[in-house]
mmCIF file of C-alpha atoms in Angstrom:
data_model
loop_
_atom_site.group_PDB
_atom_site.id
_atom_site.type_symbol
_atom_site.label_atom_id
_atom_site.label_comp_id
_atom_site.label_asym_id
_atom_site.label_seq_id
_atom_site.Cartn_x
_atom_site.Cartn_y
_atom_site.Cartn_z
ATOM 1 C CA MET A 168 -0.132 0.064 0.167
ATOM 2 C CA THR A 169 1.200 3.359 -0.894
ATOM 3 C CA LEU A 170 1.992 6.067 1.564
ATOM 4 C CA PRO A 171 -1.366 8.136 0.039
ATOM 5 C CA GLN A 172 -3.437 5.098 0.209
ATOM 6 C CA ARG A 173 -2.267 4.731 4.091
ATOM 7 C CA VAL A 174 -2.554 8.620 4.681
ATOM 8 C CA ALA A 175 -6.381 8.025 3.334
ATOM 9 C CA LEU A 176 -7.117 5.618 5.534
ATOM 10 C CA ILE A 177 -5.953 7.722 8.668
ATOM 11 C CA VAL A 178 -8.030 10.224 6.797
ATOM 12 C CA GLN A 179 -11.462 8.180 7.190
ATOM 13 C CA LYS A 180 -10.813 7.726 10.158
ATOM 14 C CA GLY A 181 -10.474 11.571 10.967
ATOM 15 C CA LEU A 182 -13.741 11.654 9.500
ATOM 16 C CA ALA A 183 -15.409 8.859 11.520
ATOM 17 C CA LEU A 184 -13.992 10.602 14.359
ATOM 18 C CA LEU A 185 -15.184 14.145 13.865
ATOM 19 C CA HIS A 186 -18.186 13.104 12.125
ATOM 20 C CA PRO A 187 -19.189 8.886 13.556
ATOM 21 C CA CYS A 188 -22.963 10.265 12.704
ATOM 22 C CA VAL A 189 -21.986 9.499 8.372
ATOM 23 C CA TYR A 190 -18.489 7.884 8.850
ATOM 24 C CA GLY A 191 -18.726 6.132 11.962
ATOM 25 C CA GLU A 192 -19.016 2.589 10.062
ATOM 26 C CA LEU A 193 -15.903 2.898 8.789
ATOM 27 C CA GLY A 194 -14.067 -0.382 10.630
ATOM 28 C CA SER A 195 -13.440 -0.104 14.223
ATOM 29 C CA LYS A 196 -15.457 2.129 16.805
ATOM 30 C CA ASP A 197 -11.986 3.204 19.024
ATOM 31 C CA PHE A 198 -11.249 5.640 15.557
ATOM 32 C CA GLU A 199 -8.871 7.707 17.944
ATOM 33 C CA SER A 200 -7.248 4.788 18.594
ATOM 34 C CA THR A 201 -6.533 3.732 15.093
ATOM 35 C CA ILE A 202 -5.586 7.054 13.910
ATOM 36 C CA ALA A 203 -2.520 7.562 16.786
ATOM 37 C CA ALA A 204 -1.288 3.626 15.505
ATOM 38 C CA GLY A 205 -1.324 4.687 11.873
ATOM 39 C CA LEU A 206 0.450 8.330 12.391
ATOM 40 C CA GLU A 207 3.084 7.004 14.305
ATOM 41 C CA LYS A 208 3.870 4.813 12.009
ATOM 42 C CA GLU A 209 4.097 6.831 9.367
ATOM 43 C CA ILE A 210 5.483 9.869 11.524
ATOM 44 C CA ALA A 211 8.427 7.713 12.775
ATOM 45 C CA LEU A 212 8.933 6.982 8.691
ATOM 46 C CA LEU A 213 8.911 10.271 8.051
ATOM 47 C CA MET A 214 10.410 12.328 10.518
ATOM 48 C CA PRO A 215 13.604 10.045 11.561
ATOM 49 C CA GLY A 216 14.758 10.557 14.934
ATOM 50 C CA ALA A 217 11.894 12.136 15.889
ATOM 51 C CA ASP A 218 9.490 11.216 19.008
ATOM 52 C CA ALA A 219 6.978 9.909 16.739
ATOM 53 C CA LYS A 220 4.442 9.439 20.329
ATOM 54 C CA SER A 221 5.053 12.942 21.522
ATOM 55 C CA VAL A 222 3.980 14.389 18.148
ATOM 56 C CA VAL A 223 0.552 12.244 17.848
ATOM 57 C CA ALA A 224 0.195 12.739 21.387
ATOM 58 C CA ALA A 225 -0.388 16.377 20.799
ATOM 59 C CA PHE A 226 -1.948 16.097 17.818
ATOM 60 C CA LEU A 227 -4.540 14.242 19.672
ATOM 61 C CA GLY A 228 -3.902 16.619 22.320
ATOM 62 C CA ARG A 229 -5.768 19.569 19.786
ATOM 63 C CA LEU A 230 -8.731 16.898 18.362
ATOM 64 C CA PRO A 231 -11.366 18.446 21.432
ATOM 65 C CA GLU A 232 -11.322 22.128 19.594
ATOM 66 C CA VAL A 233 -10.896 20.648 16.150
ATOM 67 C CA LYS A 234 -14.374 18.929 17.051
ATOM 68 C CA ARG A 235 -15.608 21.955 18.270
ATOM 69 C CA LEU A 236 -14.419 24.151 15.092
ATOM 70 C CA VAL A 237 -15.733 21.964 12.767
ATOM 71 C CA GLN A 238 -19.422 21.573 14.916
ATOM 72 C CA THR A 239 -19.238 25.512 14.382
ATOM 73 C CA ASP A 240 -18.181 25.284 10.550
ATOM 74 C CA VAL A 241 -21.428 22.645 10.238
ATOM 75 C CA GLN A 242 -23.979 25.271 12.188
ATOM 76 C CA ALA A 243 -22.479 27.944 9.418
ATOM 77 C CA ALA A 244 -23.575 26.277 6.938
ATOM 78 C CA TYR A 245 -26.789 25.069 7.722
ATOM 79 C CA GLU A 246 -27.639 28.328 9.137
ATOM 80 C CA GLY A 247 -26.103 30.551 5.875
ATOM 81 C CA ASP A 248 -27.069 28.172 3.016
ATOM 82 C CA PRO A 249 -31.430 28.370 3.153
ATOM 83 C CA ALA A 250 -31.571 25.032 0.698
ATOM 84 C CA ALA A 251 -29.943 23.532 3.979
ATOM 85 C CA THR A 252 -32.759 21.128 5.501
ATOM 86 C CA SER A 253 -30.623 20.029 7.983
ATOM 87 C CA PRO A 254 -27.458 20.274 9.961
ATOM 88 C CA MET A 255 -26.832 16.514 8.638
ATOM 89 C CA GLU A 256 -27.800 16.733 5.622
ATOM 90 C CA VAL A 257 -24.516 19.815 5.799
ATOM 91 C CA VAL A 258 -22.129 16.508 6.530
ATOM 92 C CA MET A 259 -23.445 14.012 4.679
ATOM 93 C CA ALA A 260 -23.897 16.241 0.902
ATOM 94 C CA TYR A 261 -22.021 19.770 1.612
ATOM 95 C CA PRO A 262 -18.112 19.495 -0.338
ATOM 96 C CA GLY A 263 -17.123 22.752 1.430
ATOM 97 C CA LEU A 264 -17.697 20.854 4.963
ATOM 98 C CA TYR A 265 -16.208 17.685 3.830
ATOM 99 C CA ALA A 266 -12.924 19.872 2.985
ATOM 100 C CA VAL A 267 -13.061 22.016 5.653
ATOM 101 C CA SER A 268 -13.126 19.065 7.591
ATOM 102 C CA ILE A 269 -9.653 17.213 6.450
ATOM 103 C CA HIS A 270 -8.181 20.711 6.620
ATOM 104 C CA ARG A 271 -8.997 21.304 10.009
ATOM 105 C CA LEU A 272 -6.689 17.878 10.857
ATOM 106 C CA ALA A 273 -4.318 18.409 8.630
ATOM 107 C CA HIS A 274 -3.769 21.722 10.026
ATOM 108 C CA GLU A 275 -3.294 20.434 12.981
ATOM 109 C CA LEU A 276 -0.295 18.085 11.624
ATOM 110 C CA TYR A 277 0.781 21.139 9.858
ATOM 111 C CA ILE A 278 1.478 23.262 12.666
ATOM 112 C CA LEU A 279 3.488 20.157 13.903
ATOM 113 C CA LYS A 280 5.875 20.009 11.273
ATOM 114 C CA VAL A 281 4.843 17.028 10.310
ATOM 115 C CA PRO A 282 6.233 16.203 6.799
ATOM 116 C CA ILE A 283 4.340 15.361 3.584
ATOM 117 C CA ILE A 284 0.968 14.200 5.263
ATOM 118 C CA PRO A 285 -0.875 16.959 5.563
ATOM 119 C CA ARG A 286 -0.111 17.778 1.733
ATOM 120 C CA ILE A 287 -1.247 14.641 1.181
ATOM 121 C CA MET A 288 -4.018 15.443 2.862
ATOM 122 C CA SER A 289 -5.373 18.516 1.483
ATOM 123 C CA GLU A 290 -4.939 16.991 -2.193
ATOM 124 C CA LEU A 291 -7.270 14.189 -1.023
ATOM 125 C CA ALA A 292 -10.295 16.475 -0.405
ATOM 126 C CA HIS A 293 -9.229 18.509 -3.079
ATOM 127 C CA SER A 294 -9.623 16.093 -5.628
ATOM 128 C CA LYS A 295 -12.782 14.568 -4.593
ATOM 129 C CA THR A 296 -14.177 18.351 -4.532
ATOM 130 C CA GLY A 297 -12.095 20.697 -6.659
ATOM 131 C CA ILE A 298 -11.557 22.874 -3.115
ATOM 132 C CA ASP A 299 -8.151 23.733 -2.812
ATOM 133 C CA ILE A 300 -6.689 24.259 0.639
ATOM 134 C CA HIS A 301 -3.384 24.551 2.203
ATOM 135 C CA PRO A 302 -2.888 22.571 4.911
ATOM 136 C CA GLY A 303 -1.048 26.041 5.890
ATOM 137 C CA ALA A 304 -3.879 28.261 5.604
ATOM 138 C CA THR A 305 -5.414 29.467 9.321
ATOM 139 C CA ILE A 306 -9.444 29.509 9.727
ATOM 140 C CA GLY A 307 -11.325 30.453 12.431
ATOM 141 C CA GLU A 308 -14.516 29.224 13.339
ATOM 142 C CA ARG A 309 -17.674 29.166 11.180
ATOM 143 C CA PHE A 310 -16.176 28.807 8.216
ATOM 144 C CA PHE A 311 -18.308 28.130 5.157
ATOM 145 C CA ILE A 312 -17.654 27.581 1.217
ATOM 146 C CA ASP A 313 -21.045 27.378 -0.616
ATOM 147 C CA HIS A 314 -20.853 25.397 -4.171
ATOM 148 C CA GLY A 315 -16.698 25.664 -3.795
ATOM 149 C CA THR A 316 -15.487 23.729 -6.846
ATOM 150 C CA GLY A 317 -12.419 26.244 -7.660
ATOM 151 C CA VAL A 318 -11.555 27.525 -4.408
ATOM 152 C CA VAL A 319 -8.599 28.510 -3.570
ATOM 153 C CA VAL A 320 -6.958 29.626 -0.440
ATOM 154 C CA GLY A 321 -3.067 29.187 -0.161
ATOM 155 C CA GLU A 322 -0.935 28.501 2.446
ATOM 156 C CA THR A 323 0.010 31.745 4.398
ATOM 157 C CA THR A 324 -3.773 33.120 4.057
ATOM 158 C CA VAL A 325 -5.331 33.741 7.684
ATOM 159 C CA ILE A 326 -9.176 34.418 7.455
ATOM 160 C CA GLY A 327 -10.950 34.912 10.575
ATOM 161 C CA LYS A 328 -14.694 33.594 12.297
ATOM 162 C CA ASN A 329 -17.629 33.757 10.105
ATOM 163 C CA VAL A 330 -16.903 34.035 6.980
ATOM 164 C CA LYS A 331 -18.008 32.774 3.486
ATOM 165 C CA LEU A 332 -16.926 31.896 0.612
ATOM 166 C CA TYR A 333 -18.270 30.693 -2.743
ATOM 167 C CA GLN A 334 -17.400 28.991 -5.508
ATOM 168 C CA GLY A 335 -13.849 29.922 -7.855
ATOM 169 C CA VAL A 336 -12.486 32.262 -5.075
ATOM 170 C CA THR A 337 -9.070 32.813 -5.410
ATOM 171 C CA LEU A 338 -7.034 34.045 -2.362
ATOM 172 C CA GLY A 339 -3.514 33.184 -3.453
ATOM 173 C CA ALA A 340 -0.261 34.706 -3.930
ATOM 174 C CA LYS A 341 0.506 38.416 -5.758
ATOM 175 C CA SER A 342 4.187 37.558 -6.729
ATOM 176 C CA PHE A 343 6.415 35.198 -5.361
ATOM 177 C CA GLN A 344 9.923 36.686 -3.967
ATOM 178 C CA LYS A 345 12.959 35.607 -5.350
ATOM 179 C CA ASP A 346 16.418 34.985 -3.790
ATOM 180 C CA PRO A 347 18.797 38.238 -5.658
ATOM 181 C CA GLU A 348 21.536 35.808 -5.986
ATOM 182 C CA THR A 349 20.317 32.391 -6.311
ATOM 183 C CA GLY A 350 16.891 33.490 -8.258
ATOM 184 C CA ALA A 351 15.505 30.470 -6.314
ATOM 185 C CA LEU A 352 11.816 31.466 -5.013
ATOM 186 C CA VAL A 353 12.080 32.318 -0.634
ATOM 187 C CA LYS A 354 10.261 30.097 1.605
ATOM 188 C CA GLY A 355 8.641 30.302 4.115
ATOM 189 C CA ILE A 356 7.324 34.287 3.571
ATOM 190 C CA LYS A 357 3.589 35.873 3.827
ATOM 191 C CA ARG A 358 2.664 35.670 0.262
ATOM 192 C CA HIS A 359 -1.529 35.674 1.074
ATOM 193 C CA PRO A 360 -3.819 37.691 2.399
ATOM 194 C CA ASN A 361 -5.948 37.941 5.683
ATOM 195 C CA VAL A 362 -9.464 37.787 5.526
ATOM 196 C CA GLU A 363 -10.708 39.363 8.930
ATOM 197 C CA ASP A 364 -14.432 38.254 10.642
ATOM 198 C CA ASN A 365 -17.822 38.064 9.167
ATOM 199 C CA VAL A 366 -16.715 39.133 5.881
ATOM 200 C CA VAL A 367 -18.476 37.618 2.621
ATOM 201 C CA ILE A 368 -16.814 36.608 -0.901
ATOM 202 C CA TYR A 369 -18.654 36.262 -3.754
ATOM 203 C CA ALA A 370 -18.325 33.830 -6.310
ATOM 204 C CA GLY A 371 -15.121 33.976 -8.384
ATOM 205 C CA ALA A 372 -13.395 37.015 -6.733
ATOM 206 C CA THR A 373 -9.509 36.854 -6.995
ATOM 207 C CA ILE A 374 -7.779 38.259 -3.397
ATOM 208 C CA LEU A 375 -4.006 38.298 -3.727
ATOM 209 C CA GLY A 376 -1.167 39.049 -1.888
ATOM 210 C CA GLY A 377 0.490 38.566 1.738
ATOM 211 C CA ASP A 378 -0.155 42.178 2.286
ATOM 212 C CA THR A 379 -3.977 42.237 1.750
ATOM 213 C CA THR A 380 -6.518 42.489 4.574
ATOM 214 C CA ILE A 381 -9.635 42.346 3.697
ATOM 215 C CA GLY A 382 -11.317 44.405 6.875
ATOM 216 C CA HIS A 383 -13.855 43.284 8.986
ATOM 217 C CA ASP A 384 -17.914 43.113 7.958
ATOM 218 C CA SER A 385 -16.955 43.377 4.353
ATOM 219 C CA GLU A 386 -18.390 41.956 1.401
ATOM 220 C CA ILE A 387 -16.647 41.715 -2.003
ATOM 221 C CA GLY A 388 -18.431 40.706 -4.893
ATOM 222 C CA GLY A 389 -18.251 38.260 -7.768
ATOM 223 C CA SER A 390 -15.720 38.365 -10.394
ATOM 224 C CA VAL A 391 -13.978 41.173 -8.160
ATOM 225 C CA TRP A 392 -9.909 41.734 -8.600
ATOM 226 C CA LEU A 393 -7.939 43.201 -5.593
ATOM 227 C CA ILE A 394 -4.437 43.238 -4.728
ATOM 228 C CA GLU A 395 -4.902 45.648 -2.015
ATOM 229 C CA SER A 396 -6.275 45.986 1.285
ATOM 230 C CA VAL A 397 -10.120 46.984 1.921
ATOM 231 C CA PRO A 398 -11.170 48.315 5.712
ATOM 232 C CA PRO A 399 -14.070 47.195 7.492
ATOM 233 C CA ASN A 400 -17.568 47.244 6.672
ATOM 234 C CA SER A 401 -16.315 47.791 2.646
ATOM 235 C CA ARG A 402 -18.463 46.709 -0.020
ATOM 236 C CA VAL A 403 -16.830 46.408 -3.238
ATOM 237 C CA TYR A 404 -17.948 45.055 -7.010
ATOM 238 C CA ASN A 405 -17.396 45.436 -10.519
ATOM 239 C CA ARG A 406 -18.513 48.546 -11.812
ATOM 240 C CA PRO A 407 -22.053 48.314 -13.904
ATOM 241 C CA PRO A 408 -21.743 49.149 -17.561
ATOM 242 C CA ALA A 409 -22.497 53.118 -18.386
ATOM 243 C CA PRO A 410 -25.658 53.762 -19.338
ATOM 244 C CA GLU A 411 -25.055 53.796 -23.216
ATOM 245 C CA ILE A 412 -22.889 50.728 -22.926
ATOM 246 C CA ARG A 413 -26.293 49.384 -21.431
ATOM 247 C CA GLU A 414 -28.333 50.851 -24.273
ATOM 248 C CA LYS A 415 -26.288 49.229 -26.879
ATOM 249 C CA ARG A 416 -26.626 45.668 -25.351
ATOM 250 C CA LYS A 417 -30.877 45.633 -25.836
#
Protein backbone atom coordinates (compact mmCIF):
# COMPACT_ATOMS: atom_id res chain seq x y z
CA MET A 1 0.00 0.00 0.00
CA THR A 2 1.39 3.42 -0.96
CA LEU A 3 1.74 6.38 1.38
CA PRO A 4 -1.22 8.25 -0.19
CA GLN A 5 -3.37 5.14 0.27
CA ARG A 6 -2.32 4.83 3.91
CA VAL A 7 -3.00 8.53 4.48
CA ALA A 8 -6.45 8.09 2.89
CA LEU A 9 -7.24 5.49 5.58
CA ILE A 10 -6.13 7.91 8.29
CA VAL A 11 -8.38 10.58 6.76
CA GLN A 12 -11.33 8.17 6.80
CA LYS A 13 -10.79 7.49 10.49
CA GLY A 14 -10.46 11.21 11.13
CA LEU A 15 -13.77 11.90 9.41
CA ALA A 16 -15.35 9.12 11.44
CA LEU A 17 -14.09 10.78 14.61
CA LEU A 18 -15.45 14.20 13.57
CA HIS A 19 -18.73 12.95 12.05
CA PRO A 20 -19.51 9.52 13.55
CA CYS A 21 -23.14 9.75 12.48
CA VAL A 22 -22.06 9.61 8.83
CA TYR A 23 -18.63 7.93 8.73
CA GLY A 24 -18.90 5.81 11.85
CA GLU A 25 -19.22 2.48 10.03
CA LEU A 26 -15.68 2.61 8.66
CA GLY A 27 -14.32 -0.11 10.92
CA SER A 28 -13.34 0.06 14.58
CA LYS A 29 -15.26 2.53 16.72
CA ASP A 30 -12.06 3.38 18.59
CA PHE A 31 -11.14 5.87 15.90
CA GLU A 32 -8.74 7.84 18.06
CA SER A 33 -6.57 4.80 18.73
CA THR A 34 -6.55 3.73 15.08
CA ILE A 35 -5.60 7.25 13.97
CA ALA A 36 -2.82 7.33 16.56
CA ALA A 37 -1.40 3.98 15.47
CA GLY A 38 -1.43 4.91 11.78
CA LEU A 39 0.07 8.34 12.32
CA GLU A 40 2.79 7.14 14.68
CA LYS A 41 3.97 4.61 12.12
CA GLU A 42 4.05 7.14 9.27
CA ILE A 43 5.70 9.88 11.34
CA ALA A 44 8.43 7.48 12.46
CA LEU A 45 9.19 6.78 8.79
CA LEU A 46 9.03 10.40 7.63
CA MET A 47 10.73 12.05 10.62
CA PRO A 48 13.70 9.88 11.63
CA GLY A 49 14.90 10.80 15.08
CA ALA A 50 11.67 12.53 16.06
CA ASP A 51 9.60 11.33 19.00
CA ALA A 52 6.65 10.12 16.95
CA LYS A 53 4.66 9.18 20.05
CA SER A 54 4.93 12.73 21.45
CA VAL A 55 3.94 14.27 18.11
CA VAL A 56 0.86 12.06 17.92
CA ALA A 57 -0.02 12.82 21.55
CA ALA A 58 0.10 16.54 20.78
CA PHE A 59 -2.17 15.98 17.77
CA LEU A 60 -4.66 13.96 19.82
CA GLY A 61 -4.66 16.70 22.44
CA ARG A 62 -5.94 19.13 19.82
CA LEU A 63 -8.79 16.91 18.62
CA PRO A 64 -11.44 18.26 21.06
CA GLU A 65 -10.87 21.76 19.67
CA VAL A 66 -10.93 20.46 16.10
CA LYS A 67 -14.28 18.78 16.81
CA ARG A 68 -15.63 22.02 18.24
CA LEU A 69 -14.49 24.03 15.22
CA VAL A 70 -16.02 21.56 12.78
CA GLN A 71 -19.35 21.72 14.59
CA THR A 72 -19.32 25.51 14.18
CA ASP A 73 -18.63 24.99 10.46
CA VAL A 74 -21.64 22.67 10.20
CA GLN A 75 -23.85 25.22 11.91
CA ALA A 76 -22.57 28.07 9.73
CA ALA A 77 -23.39 26.10 6.59
CA TYR A 78 -26.86 25.18 7.82
CA GLU A 79 -27.65 28.75 8.84
CA GLY A 80 -25.98 30.28 5.78
CA ASP A 81 -27.68 28.27 3.05
CA PRO A 82 -31.46 28.50 2.67
CA ALA A 83 -31.35 25.24 0.68
CA ALA A 84 -29.97 23.28 3.65
CA THR A 85 -32.74 21.29 5.31
CA SER A 86 -30.73 20.08 8.32
CA PRO A 87 -27.21 19.96 9.79
CA MET A 88 -27.15 16.26 8.86
CA GLU A 89 -27.62 17.17 5.20
CA VAL A 90 -24.65 19.52 5.46
CA VAL A 91 -22.43 16.75 6.84
CA MET A 92 -23.57 14.17 4.32
CA ALA A 93 -23.75 16.22 1.14
CA TYR A 94 -21.80 19.49 1.27
CA PRO A 95 -18.35 19.38 -0.37
CA GLY A 96 -17.28 22.53 1.47
CA LEU A 97 -17.80 20.91 4.84
CA TYR A 98 -15.94 17.78 3.70
CA ALA A 99 -12.93 19.81 2.56
CA VAL A 100 -12.89 22.01 5.66
CA SER A 101 -13.16 19.00 7.99
CA ILE A 102 -10.09 17.44 6.42
CA HIS A 103 -8.31 20.79 6.52
CA ARG A 104 -8.92 21.11 10.27
CA LEU A 105 -7.11 17.80 10.81
CA ALA A 106 -4.32 18.50 8.31
CA HIS A 107 -3.67 21.95 9.77
CA GLU A 108 -2.90 20.51 13.19
CA LEU A 109 -0.31 18.17 11.68
CA TYR A 110 1.13 21.06 9.67
CA ILE A 111 1.56 23.09 12.88
CA LEU A 112 3.41 20.12 14.37
CA LYS A 113 5.74 20.21 11.34
CA VAL A 114 4.77 16.75 10.15
CA PRO A 115 5.99 16.55 6.53
CA ILE A 116 4.07 15.37 3.46
CA ILE A 117 1.04 13.88 5.26
CA PRO A 118 -0.90 17.17 5.66
CA ARG A 119 -0.33 17.99 1.98
CA ILE A 120 -1.57 14.57 0.89
CA MET A 121 -4.64 15.06 3.06
CA SER A 122 -5.42 18.39 1.42
CA GLU A 123 -4.97 16.87 -2.03
CA LEU A 124 -7.37 14.04 -1.18
CA ALA A 125 -10.00 16.67 -0.37
CA HIS A 126 -9.04 18.68 -3.46
CA SER A 127 -9.39 15.72 -5.81
CA LYS A 128 -12.84 14.89 -4.45
CA THR A 129 -14.33 18.38 -4.11
CA GLY A 130 -12.36 20.75 -6.34
CA ILE A 131 -11.57 22.80 -3.22
CA ASP A 132 -7.84 23.42 -2.69
CA ILE A 133 -7.00 24.52 0.87
CA HIS A 134 -3.32 24.40 1.78
CA PRO A 135 -2.88 22.81 5.24
CA GLY A 136 -0.92 25.86 6.36
CA ALA A 137 -3.91 28.21 6.03
CA THR A 138 -5.25 29.46 9.37
CA ILE A 139 -9.05 29.45 9.49
CA GLY A 140 -11.34 30.64 12.28
CA GLU A 141 -14.59 29.11 13.43
CA ARG A 142 -17.87 29.12 11.47
CA PHE A 143 -16.20 28.86 8.06
CA PHE A 144 -18.53 28.06 5.15
CA ILE A 145 -17.63 27.37 1.52
CA ASP A 146 -20.84 27.34 -0.53
CA HIS A 147 -20.85 25.18 -3.70
CA GLY A 148 -17.06 25.14 -3.51
CA THR A 149 -15.69 24.06 -6.89
CA GLY A 150 -12.57 25.99 -7.83
CA VAL A 151 -11.90 27.59 -4.43
CA VAL A 152 -8.17 28.09 -3.69
CA VAL A 153 -6.84 29.09 -0.26
CA GLY A 154 -3.07 29.58 -0.11
CA GLU A 155 -0.63 28.47 2.56
CA THR A 156 -0.21 31.73 4.48
CA THR A 157 -3.84 32.85 4.28
CA VAL A 158 -5.38 33.89 7.59
CA ILE A 159 -9.19 33.79 7.79
CA GLY A 160 -11.17 35.09 10.74
CA LYS A 161 -14.48 33.96 12.20
CA ASN A 162 -17.78 33.61 10.35
CA VAL A 163 -16.37 33.93 6.82
CA LYS A 164 -18.25 32.68 3.77
CA LEU A 165 -16.73 31.93 0.35
CA TYR A 166 -18.52 31.01 -2.83
CA GLN A 167 -17.24 28.92 -5.73
CA GLY A 168 -14.20 29.99 -7.69
CA VAL A 169 -12.75 32.28 -5.02
CA THR A 170 -8.95 32.53 -4.96
CA LEU A 171 -7.00 33.71 -1.93
CA GLY A 172 -3.58 33.62 -3.50
CA ALA A 173 -0.13 35.11 -3.89
CA LYS A 174 0.44 38.30 -5.89
CA SER A 175 4.09 37.55 -6.67
CA PHE A 176 6.93 35.31 -5.55
CA GLN A 177 10.01 36.84 -3.94
CA LYS A 178 13.29 35.48 -5.30
CA ASP A 179 16.75 35.30 -3.77
CA PRO A 180 18.77 37.95 -5.63
CA GLU A 181 21.87 35.76 -5.71
CA THR A 182 20.48 32.36 -6.64
CA GLY A 183 17.16 33.29 -8.26
CA ALA A 184 15.44 30.63 -6.14
CA LEU A 185 12.02 31.33 -4.68
CA VAL A 186 12.12 32.50 -1.05
CA LYS A 187 10.03 30.18 1.09
CA GLY A 188 8.40 30.73 4.46
CA ILE A 189 7.23 34.32 3.93
CA LYS A 190 3.73 35.75 4.05
CA ARG A 191 2.30 35.59 0.50
CA HIS A 192 -1.45 35.28 0.88
CA PRO A 193 -4.16 37.64 2.14
CA ASN A 194 -5.87 38.10 5.49
CA VAL A 195 -9.66 37.97 5.68
CA GLU A 196 -11.12 39.36 8.90
CA ASP A 197 -14.32 38.33 10.69
CA ASN A 198 -17.80 38.34 9.11
CA VAL A 199 -16.67 38.67 5.48
CA VAL A 200 -18.56 37.31 2.45
CA ILE A 201 -16.66 36.78 -0.81
CA TYR A 202 -18.80 35.98 -3.84
CA ALA A 203 -18.12 33.67 -6.77
CA GLY A 204 -15.02 34.13 -8.87
CA ALA A 205 -13.39 36.85 -6.76
CA THR A 206 -9.58 36.87 -6.70
CA ILE A 207 -7.73 38.39 -3.74
CA LEU A 208 -3.94 38.35 -3.84
CA GLY A 209 -0.96 39.35 -1.73
CA GLY A 210 0.51 38.85 1.70
CA ASP A 211 -0.05 42.49 2.63
CA THR A 212 -3.69 42.48 1.48
CA THR A 213 -6.34 42.52 4.21
CA ILE A 214 -10.11 42.40 3.80
CA GLY A 215 -11.50 44.31 6.75
CA HIS A 216 -14.18 42.80 8.96
CA ASP A 217 -17.85 42.88 7.98
CA SER A 218 -16.99 43.48 4.31
CA GLU A 219 -18.58 42.08 1.17
CA ILE A 220 -16.57 41.33 -1.97
CA GLY A 221 -18.62 40.95 -5.13
CA GLY A 222 -18.35 38.28 -7.78
CA SER A 223 -15.36 38.32 -10.17
CA VAL A 224 -13.70 41.21 -8.30
CA TRP A 225 -9.89 41.39 -8.60
CA LEU A 226 -8.17 42.78 -5.48
CA ILE A 227 -4.46 43.30 -4.80
CA GLU A 228 -4.81 45.92 -2.08
CA SER A 229 -6.48 46.10 1.33
CA VAL A 230 -10.00 47.33 1.95
CA PRO A 231 -11.18 48.78 5.29
CA PRO A 232 -13.83 47.23 7.53
CA ASN A 233 -17.46 47.43 6.41
CA SER A 234 -16.48 47.78 2.74
CA ARG A 235 -18.65 46.81 -0.24
CA VAL A 236 -16.49 46.10 -3.29
CA TYR A 237 -18.13 45.32 -6.64
CA ASN A 238 -17.28 45.50 -10.31
CA ARG A 239 -18.76 48.61 -11.90
CA PRO A 240 -21.90 48.01 -13.96
CA PRO A 241 -21.74 49.09 -17.61
CA ALA A 242 -22.37 52.75 -18.35
CA PRO A 243 -25.96 53.57 -19.46
CA GLU A 244 -24.95 54.06 -23.10
CA ILE A 245 -23.29 50.61 -23.18
CA ARG A 246 -26.38 49.00 -21.71
CA GLU A 247 -28.47 50.65 -24.43
CA LYS A 248 -26.25 49.21 -27.17
CA ARG A 249 -26.59 45.71 -25.72
CA LYS A 250 -30.38 45.75 -25.96
